[in-house]
Amino acid sequence: MEAIDYIIDFYLGTSRQGPGDTSQTKKALSFLPAITEQTAILDIGCGSGAQTIDLALNTGAQITAVDIFPAFLNELNEKCRSLHLENRITAKEASMDSLPFPENSFDIIWSEGAIYNIGFAHGMHYLRKFLKPEGYIAVTEITWLADERPAEVHDYWVNCYQEIDTADNKIKVIVDAGYKLVANFVLPEYCWLENYYLPQKEKIKPFLEKYNNASGAVALMDEITEEIAMYEKYKTFYGYVFYIAQKTAD
Ligand code: SAH
């Protein structure tokens, strides 16, 4: 098994694959103008679709949800069937850096805990053309919450993701990419601890048993354990920030 196979298997069956909560998705929605049945939303890096379902249940919009891994899309499709949302949500296998959609297709682009996969700056630039004029983008992105932080946590996260930065600098990137900021807010800690890390902690032991402590499984569990410990120790220094921005004219 490759490393990625362990990752996919570990996160399948978890309710979300990134920090978040229904309340925060709804809060981000509250900054957008009225959403109707004609509104087209694109949700990228949807995973098994926690926020996709929230978007469908809290708006009347048509939603296209994209991920590169079919296993996550299958889980989303199952949820859609059980909630009778098949006519509202279309799950599509595609990479967020080569999207198979015409320009000016969407009123809103959504992405929770996923844009980092192609880099925040690149993602904000690349995605803009898929928005209709004056369309909105709402994304969560890991962000330093303090201007200074201990070397241990600084080095850990810069090594994981070079683009981690303060909200002020993220907002500059957003403006440079051709948007105006509408709102930004920090996700509360329970979005990480209760909704994201706790279910992972509970899965570690059974996962190692399932794979009989295969080295790939052990390596992944070690990485996850380190990431969780880092958050528990340094959670005042970083978090996820929801950024909501509007496309400005060319
Ligand atoms: N939005 C979900 C999942 C976040 S995890 C949630 O918050 O629960 C990040 C997701 O991005 C994963 O599902 C992963 O499969 C997906 N992903 C990674 N690289 C991608 C790419 N290039 N294009 C589309 N999706 C990608």
mmCIF file of C-alpha atoms and ligand atoms in Angstrom:
data_model
loop_
_atom_site.group_PDB
_atom_site.id
_atom_site.type_symbol
_atom_site.label_atom_id
_atom_site.label_comp_id
_atom_site.label_asym_id
_atom_site.label_seq_id
_atom_site.Cartn_x
_atom_site.Cartn_y
_atom_site.Cartn_z
ATOM 1 C CA MET A 1 0.000 0.000 0.000
ATOM 2 C CA GLU A 2 1.196 3.498 -0.822
ATOM 3 C CA ALA A 3 1.181 6.311 1.752
ATOM 4 C CA ILE A 4 -1.799 7.909 0.026
ATOM 5 C CA ASP A 5 -3.832 4.690 0.330
ATOM 6 C CA TYR A 6 -3.363 4.735 4.100
ATOM 7 C CA ILE A 7 -4.363 8.408 4.210
ATOM 8 C CA ILE A 8 -7.551 7.817 2.229
ATOM 9 C CA ASP A 9 -8.480 4.759 4.254
ATOM 10 C CA PHE A 10 -7.864 6.581 7.544
ATOM 11 C CA TYR A 11 -10.047 9.550 6.649
ATOM 12 C CA LEU A 12 -12.868 7.536 5.052
ATOM 13 C CA GLY A 13 -15.714 7.303 7.501
ATOM 14 C CA THR A 14 -14.609 10.412 9.419
ATOM 15 C CA SER A 15 -17.274 13.087 9.411
ATOM 16 C CA ARG A 16 -14.863 15.745 8.164
ATOM 17 C CA GLN A 17 -11.346 15.780 6.812
ATOM 18 C CA GLY A 18 -10.478 19.256 8.041
ATOM 19 C CA PRO A 19 -11.339 21.525 10.983
ATOM 20 C CA GLY A 20 -14.817 22.998 10.682
ATOM 21 C CA ASP A 21 -18.402 22.995 11.888
ATOM 22 C CA THR A 22 -21.896 23.513 10.516
ATOM 23 C CA SER A 23 -22.191 26.705 12.583
ATOM 24 C CA GLN A 24 -19.092 28.155 10.909
ATOM 25 C CA THR A 25 -20.258 27.250 7.399
ATOM 26 C CA LYS A 26 -23.545 29.003 8.222
ATOM 27 C CA LYS A 27 -21.696 32.003 9.643
ATOM 28 C CA ALA A 28 -19.669 32.329 6.419
ATOM 29 C CA LEU A 29 -22.897 32.053 4.392
ATOM 30 C CA SER A 30 -24.373 34.921 6.420
ATOM 31 C CA PHE A 31 -21.914 37.357 4.792
ATOM 32 C CA LEU A 32 -23.155 36.555 1.278
ATOM 33 C CA PRO A 33 -26.096 38.136 -0.515
ATOM 34 C CA ALA A 34 -29.327 36.171 -0.883
ATOM 35 C CA ILE A 35 -28.794 32.725 -2.380
ATOM 36 C CA THR A 36 -31.554 31.358 -4.622
ATOM 37 C CA GLU A 37 -32.238 28.162 -6.578
ATOM 38 C CA GLN A 38 -30.396 29.782 -9.484
ATOM 39 C CA THR A 39 -27.214 30.282 -7.455
ATOM 40 C CA ALA A 40 -24.363 28.003 -8.569
ATOM 41 C CA ILE A 41 -21.849 27.025 -5.891
ATOM 42 C CA LEU A 42 -18.612 25.144 -6.548
ATOM 43 C CA ASP A 43 -17.187 23.349 -3.483
ATOM 44 C CA ILE A 44 -13.575 22.334 -4.094
ATOM 45 C CA GLY A 45 -11.641 19.732 -2.135
ATOM 46 C CA CYS A 46 -15.012 18.646 -0.791
ATOM 47 C CA GLY A 47 -13.788 15.385 0.763
ATOM 48 C CA SER A 48 -16.738 13.349 2.000
ATOM 49 C CA GLY A 49 -18.729 16.558 1.900
ATOM 50 C CA ALA A 50 -19.529 17.747 5.437
ATOM 51 C CA GLN A 51 -19.688 21.342 4.256
ATOM 52 C CA THR A 52 -21.276 20.379 0.924
ATOM 53 C CA ILE A 53 -24.251 18.928 2.773
ATOM 54 C CA ASP A 54 -24.378 21.986 5.055
ATOM 55 C CA LEU A 55 -24.430 24.249 2.001
ATOM 56 C CA ALA A 56 -27.260 22.236 0.477
ATOM 57 C CA LEU A 57 -29.306 22.166 3.688
ATOM 58 C CA ASN A 58 -28.867 25.878 4.367
ATOM 59 C CA THR A 59 -29.376 27.311 0.880
ATOM 60 C CA GLY A 60 -31.466 26.532 -2.175
ATOM 61 C CA ALA A 61 -28.400 26.594 -4.432
ATOM 62 C CA GLN A 62 -27.166 24.090 -6.993
ATOM 63 C CA ILE A 63 -23.850 22.736 -5.788
ATOM 64 C CA THR A 64 -21.002 21.111 -7.698
ATOM 65 C CA ALA A 65 -18.533 19.393 -5.391
ATOM 66 C CA VAL A 66 -15.066 18.442 -6.596
ATOM 67 C CA ASP A 67 -12.364 16.198 -5.148
ATOM 68 C CA ILE A 68 -9.511 14.178 -6.638
ATOM 69 C CA PHE A 69 -10.287 11.024 -4.666
ATOM 70 C CA PRO A 70 -13.338 9.022 -5.827
ATOM 71 C CA ALA A 71 -13.573 7.231 -2.440
ATOM 72 C CA PHE A 72 -14.548 10.530 -0.772
ATOM 73 C CA LEU A 73 -16.970 11.378 -3.568
ATOM 74 C CA ASN A 74 -18.624 7.965 -3.109
ATOM 75 C CA GLU A 75 -19.233 8.790 0.561
ATOM 76 C CA LEU A 76 -20.669 12.163 -0.409
ATOM 77 C CA ASN A 77 -22.949 10.514 -2.971
ATOM 78 C CA GLU A 78 -24.202 8.087 -0.333
ATOM 79 C CA LYS A 79 -25.030 10.978 2.014
ATOM 80 C CA CYS A 80 -26.797 12.771 -0.844
ATOM 81 C CA ARG A 81 -28.938 9.713 -1.520
ATOM 82 C CA SER A 82 -29.919 9.256 2.120
ATOM 83 C CA LEU A 83 -30.817 12.943 2.445
ATOM 84 C CA HIS A 84 -32.506 13.112 -0.994
ATOM 85 C CA LEU A 85 -30.120 15.809 -2.149
ATOM 86 C CA GLU A 86 -29.060 14.134 -5.422
ATOM 87 C CA ASN A 87 -30.812 16.799 -7.474
ATOM 88 C CA ARG A 88 -28.996 19.599 -5.629
ATOM 89 C CA ILE A 89 -25.430 18.256 -5.423
ATOM 90 C CA THR A 90 -23.276 16.976 -8.281
ATOM 91 C CA ALA A 91 -20.059 15.293 -7.159
ATOM 92 C CA LYS A 92 -17.281 15.367 -9.713
ATOM 93 C CA GLU A 93 -13.788 13.907 -9.764
ATOM 94 C CA ALA A 94 -11.378 16.678 -10.779
ATOM 95 C CA SER A 95 -8.274 18.442 -9.577
ATOM 96 C CA MET A 96 -8.768 21.917 -8.226
ATOM 97 C CA ASP A 97 -5.882 23.217 -10.322
ATOM 98 C CA SER A 98 -7.307 22.015 -13.641
ATOM 99 C CA LEU A 99 -11.039 22.398 -13.315
ATOM 100 C CA PRO A 100 -13.240 21.160 -16.178
ATOM 101 C CA PHE A 101 -15.617 24.138 -16.142
ATOM 102 C CA PRO A 102 -16.051 27.157 -18.410
ATOM 103 C CA GLU A 103 -14.966 30.537 -17.092
ATOM 104 C CA ASN A 104 -17.640 32.672 -15.353
ATOM 105 C CA SER A 105 -19.580 29.559 -14.277
ATOM 106 C CA PHE A 106 -20.152 30.026 -10.557
ATOM 107 C CA ASP A 107 -21.683 32.606 -8.242
ATOM 108 C CA ILE A 108 -19.768 31.258 -5.249
ATOM 109 C CA ILE A 109 -16.644 29.152 -4.842
ATOM 110 C CA TRP A 110 -16.341 27.381 -1.489
ATOM 111 C CA SER A 111 -13.378 25.524 -0.070
ATOM 112 C CA GLU A 112 -12.892 24.385 3.517
ATOM 113 C CA GLY A 113 -9.487 23.081 4.547
ATOM 114 C CA ALA A 114 -8.404 22.294 1.020
ATOM 115 C CA ILE A 115 -7.053 25.238 -0.978
ATOM 116 C CA TYR A 116 -3.620 24.710 0.602
ATOM 117 C CA ASN A 117 -3.259 21.677 -1.656
ATOM 118 C CA ILE A 118 -2.474 23.981 -4.587
ATOM 119 C CA GLY A 119 -1.179 26.850 -2.431
ATOM 120 C CA PHE A 120 -3.352 29.709 -1.264
ATOM 121 C CA ALA A 121 -1.962 32.408 -3.584
ATOM 122 C CA HIS A 122 -2.025 30.195 -6.668
ATOM 123 C CA GLY A 123 -5.489 28.941 -5.757
ATOM 124 C CA MET A 124 -6.948 32.409 -5.263
ATOM 125 C CA HIS A 125 -5.542 33.548 -8.634
ATOM 126 C CA TYR A 126 -6.515 30.406 -10.514
ATOM 127 C CA LEU A 127 -10.061 30.113 -9.186
ATOM 128 C CA ARG A 128 -11.032 33.719 -9.911
ATOM 129 C CA LYS A 129 -11.810 33.108 -13.586
ATOM 130 C CA PHE A 130 -14.438 30.500 -12.733
ATOM 131 C CA LEU A 131 -16.426 33.098 -10.805
ATOM 132 C CA LYS A 132 -19.049 35.230 -12.473
ATOM 133 C CA PRO A 133 -18.441 38.993 -12.239
ATOM 134 C CA GLU A 134 -18.846 40.086 -8.603
ATOM 135 C CA GLY A 135 -18.950 36.444 -7.505
ATOM 136 C CA TYR A 136 -17.802 35.372 -4.057
ATOM 137 C CA ILE A 137 -15.172 33.040 -2.709
ATOM 138 C CA ALA A 138 -15.241 31.593 0.809
ATOM 139 C CA VAL A 139 -12.259 29.571 1.974
ATOM 140 C CA THR A 140 -10.660 28.397 5.186
ATOM 141 C CA GLU A 141 -6.904 28.526 5.461
ATOM 142 C CA ILE A 142 -4.407 27.854 8.224
ATOM 143 C CA THR A 143 -3.256 31.193 9.624
ATOM 144 C CA TRP A 144 -0.914 32.486 12.328
ATOM 145 C CA LEU A 145 -3.007 34.079 15.044
ATOM 146 C CA ALA A 146 -0.006 35.780 16.667
ATOM 147 C CA ASP A 147 2.704 37.904 15.081
ATOM 148 C CA GLU A 148 5.364 35.967 16.963
ATOM 149 C CA ARG A 149 5.420 32.307 17.975
ATOM 150 C CA PRO A 150 7.762 29.754 19.496
ATOM 151 C CA ALA A 151 10.328 28.277 17.094
ATOM 152 C CA GLU A 152 8.998 24.733 17.587
ATOM 153 C CA VAL A 153 5.545 25.488 16.207
ATOM 154 C CA HIS A 154 6.830 27.991 13.650
ATOM 155 C CA ASP A 155 9.278 25.505 12.162
ATOM 156 C CA TYR A 156 6.808 22.632 12.275
ATOM 157 C CA TRP A 157 4.158 24.455 10.259
ATOM 158 C CA VAL A 158 6.460 26.263 7.851
ATOM 159 C CA ASN A 159 7.937 22.867 7.071
ATOM 160 C CA CYS A 160 4.433 21.417 6.449
ATOM 161 C CA TYR A 161 3.092 24.406 4.539
ATOM 162 C CA GLN A 162 5.301 27.290 3.487
ATOM 163 C CA GLU A 163 2.414 29.658 2.874
ATOM 164 C CA ILE A 164 1.174 29.716 6.467
ATOM 165 C CA ASP A 165 0.984 33.413 7.346
ATOM 166 C CA THR A 166 -0.876 36.024 9.376
ATOM 167 C CA ALA A 167 -4.406 37.106 8.439
ATOM 168 C CA ASP A 168 -3.099 40.549 7.385
ATOM 169 C CA ASN A 169 -0.757 38.920 4.887
ATOM 170 C CA LYS A 170 -3.400 36.473 3.679
ATOM 171 C CA ILE A 171 -5.731 39.409 3.046
ATOM 172 C CA LYS A 172 -3.021 41.095 0.969
ATOM 173 C CA VAL A 173 -2.796 37.937 -1.130
ATOM 174 C CA ILE A 174 -6.583 37.959 -1.565
ATOM 175 C CA VAL A 175 -6.583 41.598 -2.704
ATOM 176 C CA ASP A 176 -3.602 41.036 -5.051
ATOM 177 C CA ALA A 177 -5.489 38.126 -6.636
ATOM 178 C CA GLY A 178 -8.381 40.422 -7.611
ATOM 179 C CA TYR A 179 -10.892 40.300 -4.796
ATOM 180 C CA LYS A 180 -12.109 42.600 -2.067
ATOM 181 C CA LEU A 181 -12.367 41.190 1.440
ATOM 182 C CA VAL A 182 -15.921 40.904 2.753
ATOM 183 C CA ALA A 183 -15.243 39.268 6.139
ATOM 184 C CA ASN A 184 -12.835 37.042 7.989
ATOM 185 C CA PHE A 185 -13.143 35.165 11.260
ATOM 186 C CA VAL A 186 -11.242 32.531 13.226
ATOM 187 C CA LEU A 187 -12.789 29.073 13.617
ATOM 188 C CA PRO A 188 -13.334 28.186 17.305
ATOM 189 C CA GLU A 189 -11.100 25.518 18.861
ATOM 190 C CA TYR A 190 -13.831 22.865 18.964
ATOM 191 C CA CYS A 191 -13.716 22.807 15.155
ATOM 192 C CA TRP A 192 -10.258 21.271 15.563
ATOM 193 C CA LEU A 193 -10.449 19.396 18.849
ATOM 194 C CA GLU A 194 -13.931 17.903 18.926
ATOM 195 C CA ASN A 195 -14.838 17.803 15.257
ATOM 196 C CA TYR A 196 -11.527 16.881 13.669
ATOM 197 C CA TYR A 197 -8.881 15.552 16.055
ATOM 198 C CA LEU A 198 -11.031 13.618 18.554
ATOM 199 C CA PRO A 199 -12.480 11.260 15.911
ATOM 200 C CA GLN A 200 -8.922 10.749 14.620
ATOM 201 C CA LYS A 201 -7.569 9.931 18.085
ATOM 202 C CA GLU A 202 -10.264 7.282 18.454
ATOM 203 C CA LYS A 203 -9.289 5.725 15.121
ATOM 204 C CA ILE A 204 -5.544 5.414 15.704
ATOM 205 C CA LYS A 205 -5.491 2.155 17.670
ATOM 206 C CA PRO A 206 -8.012 0.252 15.503
ATOM 207 C CA PHE A 207 -6.214 1.501 12.397
ATOM 208 C CA LEU A 208 -2.861 0.142 13.586
ATOM 209 C CA GLU A 209 -4.544 -3.153 14.450
ATOM 210 C CA LYS A 210 -6.216 -3.326 11.055
ATOM 211 C CA TYR A 211 -2.861 -3.004 9.299
ATOM 212 C CA ASN A 212 -0.977 -5.073 11.854
ATOM 213 C CA ASN A 213 1.414 -2.176 12.524
ATOM 214 C CA ALA A 214 2.622 -2.019 8.923
ATOM 215 C CA SER A 215 5.298 0.653 8.632
ATOM 216 C CA GLY A 216 3.182 2.887 6.367
ATOM 217 C CA ALA A 217 0.312 2.833 8.853
ATOM 218 C CA VAL A 218 2.637 3.521 11.798
ATOM 219 C CA ALA A 219 4.265 6.421 9.930
ATOM 220 C CA LEU A 220 0.879 8.022 9.241
ATOM 221 C CA MET A 221 -0.327 7.565 12.838
ATOM 222 C CA ASP A 222 2.939 9.140 14.087
ATOM 223 C CA GLU A 223 2.416 12.152 11.818
ATOM 224 C CA ILE A 224 -1.171 12.567 12.945
ATOM 225 C CA THR A 225 -0.232 12.196 16.618
ATOM 226 C CA GLU A 226 2.457 14.866 16.221
ATOM 227 C CA GLU A 227 0.067 17.244 14.471
ATOM 228 C CA ILE A 228 -2.546 16.827 17.212
ATOM 229 C CA ALA A 229 0.046 17.346 19.968
ATOM 230 C CA MET A 230 1.261 20.487 18.205
ATOM 231 C CA TYR A 231 -2.260 21.904 18.119
ATOM 232 C CA GLU A 232 -2.949 21.033 21.754
ATOM 233 C CA LYS A 233 0.272 22.762 22.828
ATOM 234 C CA TYR A 234 0.215 25.792 20.541
ATOM 235 C CA LYS A 235 -3.433 26.391 19.625
ATOM 236 C CA THR A 236 -3.327 30.035 20.624
ATOM 237 C CA PHE A 237 -0.698 30.673 17.936
ATOM 238 C CA TYR A 238 -2.486 29.326 14.874
ATOM 239 C CA GLY A 239 -5.874 28.337 13.631
ATOM 240 C CA TYR A 240 -8.118 28.205 10.605
ATOM 241 C CA VAL A 241 -9.507 31.494 9.360
ATOM 242 C CA PHE A 242 -12.555 31.755 7.120
ATOM 243 C CA TYR A 243 -11.952 34.369 4.426
ATOM 244 C CA ILE A 244 -14.943 35.609 2.435
ATOM 245 C CA ALA A 245 -14.109 37.815 -0.543
ATOM 246 C CA GLN A 246 -15.780 39.239 -3.646
ATOM 247 C CA LYS A 247 -14.332 39.240 -7.153
ATOM 248 C CA THR A 248 -13.501 42.781 -8.275
ATOM 249 C CA ALA A 249 -13.635 44.003 -11.883
ATOM 250 C CA ASP A 250 -10.625 43.236 -14.158
HETATM 251 N N1 SAH B 1 -13.529 20.105 2.697
HETATM 252 C C1 SAH B 1 -13.439 18.833 3.380
HETATM 253 C C2 SAH B 1 -12.124 18.087 3.079
HETATM 254 C C3 SAH B 1 -10.876 18.814 3.474
HETATM 255 S S1 SAH B 1 -9.410 17.786 3.335
HETATM 256 C C4 SAH B 1 -13.609 19.053 4.864
HETATM 257 O O1 SAH B 1 -13.356 20.169 5.341
HETATM 258 O O2 SAH B 1 -13.968 18.102 5.559
HETATM 259 C C5 SAH B 1 -8.757 18.281 1.761
HETATM 260 C C6 SAH B 1 -9.454 17.621 0.586
HETATM 261 O O3 SAH B 1 -8.833 18.087 -0.605
HETATM 262 C C7 SAH B 1 -9.343 16.101 0.570
HETATM 263 O O4 SAH B 1 -10.619 15.553 0.420
HETATM 264 C C8 SAH B 1 -8.468 15.811 -0.639
HETATM 265 O O5 SAH B 1 -8.805 14.612 -1.295
HETATM 266 C C9 SAH B 1 -8.745 17.012 -1.514
HETATM 267 N N2 SAH B 1 -7.711 17.325 -2.493
HETATM 268 C C10 SAH B 1 -6.369 17.265 -2.354
HETATM 269 N N3 SAH B 1 -5.756 17.701 -3.463
HETATM 270 C C11 SAH B 1 -6.742 18.038 -4.336
HETATM 271 C C12 SAH B 1 -6.755 18.540 -5.663
HETATM 272 N N4 SAH B 1 -5.631 18.794 -6.322
HETATM 273 N N5 SAH B 1 -7.955 18.784 -6.248
HETATM 274 C C13 SAH B 1 -9.116 18.512 -5.607
HETATM 275 N N6 SAH B 1 -9.168 18.045 -4.341
HETATM 276 C C14 SAH B 1 -7.995 17.804 -3.723
#
